[in-house]
Short mmCIF file of C-alpha atoms in Angstrom, two decimals:
data_model
loop_
_atom_site.label_atom_id
_atom_site.label_comp_id
_atom_site.label_asym_id
_atom_site.label_seq_id
_atom_site.Cartn_x
_atom_site.Cartn_y
_atom_site.Cartn_z
CA MET A 274 4.40 28.06 -10.13
CA THR A 275 6.31 25.37 -8.26
CA ALA A 276 6.84 21.83 -9.44
CA HIS A 277 5.27 18.97 -7.53
CA PRO A 278 7.58 16.67 -5.60
CA PRO A 279 8.22 13.59 -7.80
CA GLU A 280 6.06 11.32 -5.65
CA LEU A 281 3.09 13.70 -6.13
CA ALA A 282 3.58 14.16 -9.87
CA ARG A 283 0.81 12.80 -12.09
CA PRO A 284 2.62 11.71 -15.26
CA VAL A 285 0.66 11.53 -18.48
CA LEU A 286 1.62 10.51 -22.01
CA HIS A 287 2.40 13.51 -24.19
CA ARG A 288 -0.39 14.12 -26.71
CA THR A 289 1.86 13.34 -29.70
CA PHE A 290 2.50 9.79 -28.46
CA ARG A 291 0.18 6.80 -28.51
CA LEU A 292 0.68 3.53 -26.66
CA GLN A 293 -0.65 0.45 -28.42
CA TRP A 294 -0.19 -3.29 -28.81
CA GLU A 295 1.50 -4.07 -32.12
CA GLU A 296 0.46 -7.51 -33.28
CA ALA A 297 3.23 -7.75 -35.90
CA GLN A 298 5.86 -7.01 -33.25
CA GLN A 299 4.08 -9.02 -30.53
CA SER A 300 4.84 -6.17 -28.14
CA TRP A 301 3.68 -2.81 -26.88
CA VAL A 302 4.92 0.15 -28.86
CA LEU A 303 4.93 3.88 -28.43
CA LEU A 304 3.91 5.55 -31.68
CA TYR A 305 4.75 9.13 -32.56
CA PRO A 306 4.79 11.13 -35.81
CA GLU A 307 8.44 10.34 -36.57
CA GLY A 308 8.36 6.64 -35.75
CA MET A 309 7.88 3.98 -33.15
CA VAL A 310 9.58 2.75 -29.99
CA THR A 311 9.25 -0.93 -29.10
CA LEU A 312 8.76 -1.28 -25.35
CA ASN A 313 9.60 -4.08 -22.95
CA ASP A 314 6.82 -5.36 -20.69
CA SER A 315 7.92 -3.26 -17.71
CA ALA A 316 7.97 -0.02 -19.69
CA ALA A 317 4.55 -0.76 -21.15
CA ALA A 318 3.09 -1.55 -17.71
CA ILE A 319 4.37 1.78 -16.38
CA LEU A 320 3.20 3.83 -19.37
CA GLN A 321 -0.25 2.22 -19.30
CA ARG A 322 -0.71 3.70 -15.83
CA CYS A 323 0.52 7.18 -16.76
CA ASP A 324 -2.95 8.61 -17.32
CA GLY A 325 -2.65 11.86 -15.38
CA GLY A 326 -4.99 10.55 -12.72
CA HIS A 327 -2.44 8.71 -10.62
CA THR A 328 0.43 10.13 -8.63
CA LEU A 329 3.76 8.41 -9.07
CA ASP A 330 3.36 6.81 -5.63
CA MET A 331 -0.09 5.50 -6.59
CA LEU A 332 1.32 4.13 -9.84
CA ILE A 333 4.10 2.31 -7.96
CA ASP A 334 1.62 0.87 -5.45
CA ASP A 335 -0.56 -0.36 -8.31
CA LEU A 336 2.38 -2.01 -10.10
CA GLN A 337 3.56 -3.70 -6.90
CA ALA A 338 0.07 -5.07 -6.25
CA ALA A 339 -0.48 -6.14 -9.86
CA PHE A 340 2.80 -8.04 -10.12
CA GLY A 341 3.23 -9.14 -6.51
CA VAL A 342 6.57 -7.40 -6.07
CA GLN A 343 8.00 -4.84 -3.66
CA GLY A 344 10.84 -2.36 -3.83
CA ILE A 345 10.41 -1.29 -7.47
CA ALA A 346 10.19 2.44 -6.74
CA PRO A 347 13.80 3.24 -7.78
CA GLU A 348 13.34 1.54 -11.15
CA VAL A 349 9.96 3.18 -11.77
CA HIS A 350 11.33 6.61 -10.83
CA ALA A 351 14.30 6.07 -13.17
CA PHE A 352 12.05 5.03 -16.06
CA VAL A 353 9.63 7.93 -15.54
CA LYS A 354 12.58 10.33 -15.46
CA HIS A 355 13.94 8.80 -18.68
CA ALA A 356 10.51 8.92 -20.37
CA THR A 357 10.05 12.55 -19.30
CA GLU A 358 13.49 13.50 -20.62
CA ARG A 359 12.61 11.83 -23.93
CA GLY A 360 9.38 13.84 -24.09
CA TRP A 361 7.12 10.80 -23.80
CA LEU A 362 5.61 11.98 -20.50
CA VAL A 363 4.61 15.40 -19.25
#
């Protein structure tokens, strides 16, 4: 089995993690059995789109359209790599 090129990957949140708005924190958090990670708005926006149905390129296009920005691919790729290394995404 060969891995997909990064732009064709369809990242999805690992089943042990749950993304949710935390009213007490007034921020998005990533919950997992051992604790919680408080996310900044950018990280939350990326993870919300990691549903397994969108390629990384589609996710980037959606973010650029939603926020009216261009050229965010390097930052999104870096975050997805970080999140994958941390086990948040598969």
